[in-house]
Coordinates of C-alpha atoms in Angstrom, one line a residue:
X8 CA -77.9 -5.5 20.9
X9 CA -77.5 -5.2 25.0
X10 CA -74.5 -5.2 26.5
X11 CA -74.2 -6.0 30.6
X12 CA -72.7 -3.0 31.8
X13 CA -71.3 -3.0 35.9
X14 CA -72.2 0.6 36.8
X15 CA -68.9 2.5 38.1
X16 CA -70.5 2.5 41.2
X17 CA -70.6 -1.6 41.7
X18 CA -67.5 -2.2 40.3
X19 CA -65.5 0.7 42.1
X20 CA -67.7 -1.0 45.3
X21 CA -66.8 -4.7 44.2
X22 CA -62.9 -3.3 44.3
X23 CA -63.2 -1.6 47.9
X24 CA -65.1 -4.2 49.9
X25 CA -64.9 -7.1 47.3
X26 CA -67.9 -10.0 47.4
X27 CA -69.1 -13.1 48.0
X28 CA -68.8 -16.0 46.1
X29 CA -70.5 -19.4 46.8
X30 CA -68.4 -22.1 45.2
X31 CA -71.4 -24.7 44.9
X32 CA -73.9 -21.8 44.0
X33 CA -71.8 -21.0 40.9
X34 CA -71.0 -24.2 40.0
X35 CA -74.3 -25.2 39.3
X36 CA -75.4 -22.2 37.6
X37 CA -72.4 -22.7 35.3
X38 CA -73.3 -26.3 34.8
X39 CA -76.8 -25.3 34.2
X40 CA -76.2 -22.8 31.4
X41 CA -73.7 -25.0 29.6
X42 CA -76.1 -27.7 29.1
X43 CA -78.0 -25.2 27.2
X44 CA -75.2 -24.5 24.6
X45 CA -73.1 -27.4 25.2
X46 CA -74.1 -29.2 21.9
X47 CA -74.4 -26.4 20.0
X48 CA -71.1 -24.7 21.0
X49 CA -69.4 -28.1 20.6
X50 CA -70.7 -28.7 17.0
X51 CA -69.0 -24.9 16.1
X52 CA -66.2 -25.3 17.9
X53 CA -65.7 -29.1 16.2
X54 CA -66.1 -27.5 12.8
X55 CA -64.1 -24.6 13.4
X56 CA -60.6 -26.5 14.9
X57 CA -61.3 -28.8 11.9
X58 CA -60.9 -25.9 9.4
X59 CA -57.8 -23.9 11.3
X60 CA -56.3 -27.2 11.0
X61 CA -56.4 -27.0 7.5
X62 CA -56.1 -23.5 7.2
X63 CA -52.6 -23.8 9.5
X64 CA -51.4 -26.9 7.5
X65 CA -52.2 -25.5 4.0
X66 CA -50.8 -22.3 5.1
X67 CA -47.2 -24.2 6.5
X68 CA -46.8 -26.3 3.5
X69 CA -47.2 -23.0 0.9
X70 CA -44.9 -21.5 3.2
X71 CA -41.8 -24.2 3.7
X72 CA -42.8 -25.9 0.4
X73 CA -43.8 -29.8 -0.1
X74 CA -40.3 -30.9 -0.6
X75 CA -39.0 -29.4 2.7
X76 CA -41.7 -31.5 5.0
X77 CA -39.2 -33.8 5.9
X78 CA -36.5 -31.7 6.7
X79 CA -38.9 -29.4 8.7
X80 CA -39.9 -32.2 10.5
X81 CA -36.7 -33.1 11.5
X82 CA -36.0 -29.7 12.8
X83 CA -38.8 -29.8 15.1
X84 CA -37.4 -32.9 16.5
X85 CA -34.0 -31.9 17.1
X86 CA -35.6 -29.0 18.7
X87 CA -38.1 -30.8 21.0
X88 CA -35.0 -32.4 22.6
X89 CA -33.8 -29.5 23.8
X90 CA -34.6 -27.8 27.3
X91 CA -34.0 -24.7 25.8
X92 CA -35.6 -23.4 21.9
X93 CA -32.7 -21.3 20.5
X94 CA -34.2 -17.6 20.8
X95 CA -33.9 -17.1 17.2
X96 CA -36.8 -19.7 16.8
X97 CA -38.5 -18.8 20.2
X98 CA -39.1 -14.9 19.2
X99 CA -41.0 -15.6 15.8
X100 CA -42.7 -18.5 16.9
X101 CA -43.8 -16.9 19.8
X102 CA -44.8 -14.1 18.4
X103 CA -46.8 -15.9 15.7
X104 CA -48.5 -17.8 18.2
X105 CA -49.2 -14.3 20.7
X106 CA -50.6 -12.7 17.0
X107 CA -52.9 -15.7 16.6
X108 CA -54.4 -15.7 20.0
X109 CA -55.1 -12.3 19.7
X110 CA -56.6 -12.4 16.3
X111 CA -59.2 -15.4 17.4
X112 CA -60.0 -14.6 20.7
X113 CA -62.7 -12.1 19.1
X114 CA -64.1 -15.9 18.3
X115 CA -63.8 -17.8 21.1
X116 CA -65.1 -14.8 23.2
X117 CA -68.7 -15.7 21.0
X118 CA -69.3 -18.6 23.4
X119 CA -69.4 -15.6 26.2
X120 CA -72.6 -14.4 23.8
X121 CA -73.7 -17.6 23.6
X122 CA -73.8 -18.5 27.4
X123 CA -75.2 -14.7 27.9
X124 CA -78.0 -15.8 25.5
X125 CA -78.0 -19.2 26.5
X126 CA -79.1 -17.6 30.0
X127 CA -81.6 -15.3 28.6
X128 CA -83.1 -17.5 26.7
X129 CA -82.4 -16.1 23.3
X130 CA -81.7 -18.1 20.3
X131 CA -77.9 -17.5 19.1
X132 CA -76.5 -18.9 16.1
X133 CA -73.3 -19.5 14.4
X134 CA -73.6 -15.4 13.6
X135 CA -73.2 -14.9 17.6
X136 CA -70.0 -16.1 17.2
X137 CA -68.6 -13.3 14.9
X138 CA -70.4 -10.8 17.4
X139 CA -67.1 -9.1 18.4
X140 CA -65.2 -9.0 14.7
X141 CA -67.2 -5.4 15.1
X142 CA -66.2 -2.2 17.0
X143 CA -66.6 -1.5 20.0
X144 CA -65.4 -5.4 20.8
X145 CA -62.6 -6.2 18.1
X146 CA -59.8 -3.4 18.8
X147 CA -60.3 -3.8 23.3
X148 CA -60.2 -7.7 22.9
X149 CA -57.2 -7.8 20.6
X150 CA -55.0 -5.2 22.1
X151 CA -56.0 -6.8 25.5
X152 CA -55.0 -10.0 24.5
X153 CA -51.9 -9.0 22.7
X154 CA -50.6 -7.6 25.7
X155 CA -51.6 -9.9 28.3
X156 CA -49.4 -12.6 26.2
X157 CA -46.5 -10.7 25.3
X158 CA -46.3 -10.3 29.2
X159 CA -46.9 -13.7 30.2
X160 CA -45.2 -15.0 27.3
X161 CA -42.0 -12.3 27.6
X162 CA -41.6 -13.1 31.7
X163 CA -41.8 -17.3 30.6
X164 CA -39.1 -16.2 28.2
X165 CA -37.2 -14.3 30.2
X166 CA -37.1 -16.9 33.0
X167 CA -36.5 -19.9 31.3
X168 CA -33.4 -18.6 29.7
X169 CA -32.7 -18.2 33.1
X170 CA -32.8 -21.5 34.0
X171 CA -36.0 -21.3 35.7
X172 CA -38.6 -22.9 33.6
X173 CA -41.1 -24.0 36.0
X174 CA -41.0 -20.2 37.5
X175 CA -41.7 -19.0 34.0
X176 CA -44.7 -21.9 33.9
X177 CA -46.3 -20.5 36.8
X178 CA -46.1 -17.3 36.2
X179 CA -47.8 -17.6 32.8
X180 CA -50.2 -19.5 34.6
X181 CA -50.6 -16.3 37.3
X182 CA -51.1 -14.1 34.6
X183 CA -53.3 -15.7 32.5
X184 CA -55.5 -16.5 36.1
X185 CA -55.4 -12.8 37.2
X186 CA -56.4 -11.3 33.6
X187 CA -59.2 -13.8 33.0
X188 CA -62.2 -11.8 33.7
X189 CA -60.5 -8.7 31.1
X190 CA -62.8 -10.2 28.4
X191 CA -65.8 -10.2 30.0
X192 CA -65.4 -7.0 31.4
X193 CA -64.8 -5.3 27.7
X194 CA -67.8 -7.5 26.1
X195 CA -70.3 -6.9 28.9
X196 CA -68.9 -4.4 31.4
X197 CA -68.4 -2.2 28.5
X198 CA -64.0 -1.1 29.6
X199 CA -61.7 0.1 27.8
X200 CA -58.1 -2.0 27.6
X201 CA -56.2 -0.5 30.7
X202 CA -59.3 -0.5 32.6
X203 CA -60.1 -3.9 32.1
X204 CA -57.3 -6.0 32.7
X205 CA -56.2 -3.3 36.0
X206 CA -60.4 -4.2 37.2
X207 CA -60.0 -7.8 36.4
X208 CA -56.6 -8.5 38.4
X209 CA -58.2 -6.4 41.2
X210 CA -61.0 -8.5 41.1
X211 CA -59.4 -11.4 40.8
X212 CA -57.1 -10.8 44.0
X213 CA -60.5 -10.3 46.4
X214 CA -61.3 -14.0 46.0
X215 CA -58.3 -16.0 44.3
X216 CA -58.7 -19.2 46.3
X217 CA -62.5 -19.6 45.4
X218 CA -62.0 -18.3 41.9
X219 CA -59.0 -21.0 41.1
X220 CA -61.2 -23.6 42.7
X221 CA -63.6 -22.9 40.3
X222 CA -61.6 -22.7 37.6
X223 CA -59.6 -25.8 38.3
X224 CA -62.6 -27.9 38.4
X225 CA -64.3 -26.0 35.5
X226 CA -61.5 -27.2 33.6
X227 CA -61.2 -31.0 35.0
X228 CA -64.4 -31.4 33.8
X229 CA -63.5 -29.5 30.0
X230 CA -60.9 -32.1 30.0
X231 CA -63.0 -35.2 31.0
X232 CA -64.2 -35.4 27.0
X233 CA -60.6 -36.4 25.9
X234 CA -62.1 -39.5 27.2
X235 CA -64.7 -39.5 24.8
X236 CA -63.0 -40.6 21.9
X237 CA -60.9 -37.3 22.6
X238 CA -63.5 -35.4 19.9
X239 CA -65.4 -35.4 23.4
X240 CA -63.2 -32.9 24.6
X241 CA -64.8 -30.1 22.0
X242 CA -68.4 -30.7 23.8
X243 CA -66.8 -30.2 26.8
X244 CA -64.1 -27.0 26.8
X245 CA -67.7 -24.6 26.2
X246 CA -68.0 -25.1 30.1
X247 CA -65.3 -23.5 30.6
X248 CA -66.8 -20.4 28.7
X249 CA -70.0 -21.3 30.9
X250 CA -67.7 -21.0 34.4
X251 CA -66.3 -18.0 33.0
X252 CA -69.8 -15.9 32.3
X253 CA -71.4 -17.1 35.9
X254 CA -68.9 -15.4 37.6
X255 CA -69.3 -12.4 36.0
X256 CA -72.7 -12.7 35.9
X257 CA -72.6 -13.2 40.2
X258 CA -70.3 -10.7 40.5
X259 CA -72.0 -7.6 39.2
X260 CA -75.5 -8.9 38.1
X261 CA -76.4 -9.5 34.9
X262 CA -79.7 -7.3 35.5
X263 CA -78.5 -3.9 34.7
X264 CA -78.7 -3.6 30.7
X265 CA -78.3 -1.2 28.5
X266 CA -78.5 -0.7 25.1
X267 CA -75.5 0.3 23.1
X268 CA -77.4 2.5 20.4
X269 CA -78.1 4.2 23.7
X270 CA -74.5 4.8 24.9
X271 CA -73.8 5.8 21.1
X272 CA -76.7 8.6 21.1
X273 CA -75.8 9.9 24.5
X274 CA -72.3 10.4 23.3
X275 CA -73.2 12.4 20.0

């Protein structure tokens, strides 16, 4: 398997000088490798929401128990009309939901390998998706992820209990925007955890209006399949994997490759 490796050299020169990015240029690259996996990445994702629902509900109902569906839904109503989720709900739910994220990004992080092969012009199937439930992906991608929520979702916490909700929105939304490329830089730029999210918000910061631009209209257009019959929406969202990989891709070239039995060997 290859792995897309930025050499220390490009990325510690992509951090001192920054680069160059042509918003149209990437757009249409993006849009030109997600019609490539778009139906097939849709189909997987369809199938796999469909079965996490069921896993989720099968899971809450042996959990609560059959004869406490009502009540439970009651709860959640009395607690949706409340500005503020008591913190004795917030902390476990929260942390359930920060433990699930982490746990299935490993997933979600196949349609990167997808639109990597997508652009090489390799067959992938629904295998590529389980490519990073293996070391060296699966530890990086969870830990990252685990700790890019807890701090987004501890500072929302933190500042909505403060009375400041839509400060604790944003700043989720900041950190989420400034950690994006940590995935991508694990799965193909080959970086450990701390490495990774410190390269990506460094990254990030060199071009953050043309980035979010991208990103915003990446995501418009994941959105526009609600429209279709909202089970559009799952044929869509792979764009935004699409956006995601192109800017990468333009940012340190997608040329230098090496193998990772390689790296292994070299090590030993």
């Amino acid at each position: 398997m290859q792995n897309t490796k930025p050499k220390n050299d490009r990325l510690e020169e992509v951090k001192r000088n920054g680069y160059q990015l042509d918003f149209a240029t990437v757009f249409e690259s993006a849009f030109e490798n997600y019609k490539k996996i778009a139906l097939y990445a849709g189909l997987i994702l369809l199938v796999f929401s469909i079965l996490s629902a069921i896993g989720m509900m099968t899971a809450l109902v042996s959990y609560i128990g059959v004869e406490n569906l009502e009540h439970f839904a009651n709860t959640l109503k009395e607690f949706s009309q409340l500005k503020v989720m008591p913190l004795e709900v917030a902390l476990p739910l929260n942390a359930g939901l920060i433990l699930y994220s982490a746990l299935i990004t490993p997933f979600m992080s196949g349609f990167l390998k997808m639109a990597y092969c997508g652009e090489k012009g390799e067959e992938f199937h629904v295998s590529t998706m389980f490519s990073y439930y293996k070391s060296p992906y699966f530890l990086p991608i969870v830990v990252s992820v685990f700790i890019i929520s807890l701090v987004g979702t501890g500072l929302a916490m933190l500042l909505e209990y403060a009375g400041l909700s839509f400060v604790g929105t944003v700043t989720t939304m900041l950190v989420s925007f400034l950690t994006f490329l940590t995935i991508p830089l694990i799965v193909f730029g080959n970086l450990n955890v701390s490495e990774a999210i410190k390269s990506s918000i460094i990254i990030v910061s060199k071009q953050p209006l043309v980035l979010l631009g991208l990103l915003i209209v990446a995501g418009i257009g994941a959105l526009l399949g609600i429209f279709g019959f909202c089970f559009g929406i799952f044929f869509t969202w792979p764009f935004m994997y699409s956006m995601t990989y192109v800017i990468y891709k333009t940012i340190f070239g997608i040329d230098e490759v090496i193998e990772i039995e390689e790296i292994t060997e070299s090590e030993n």
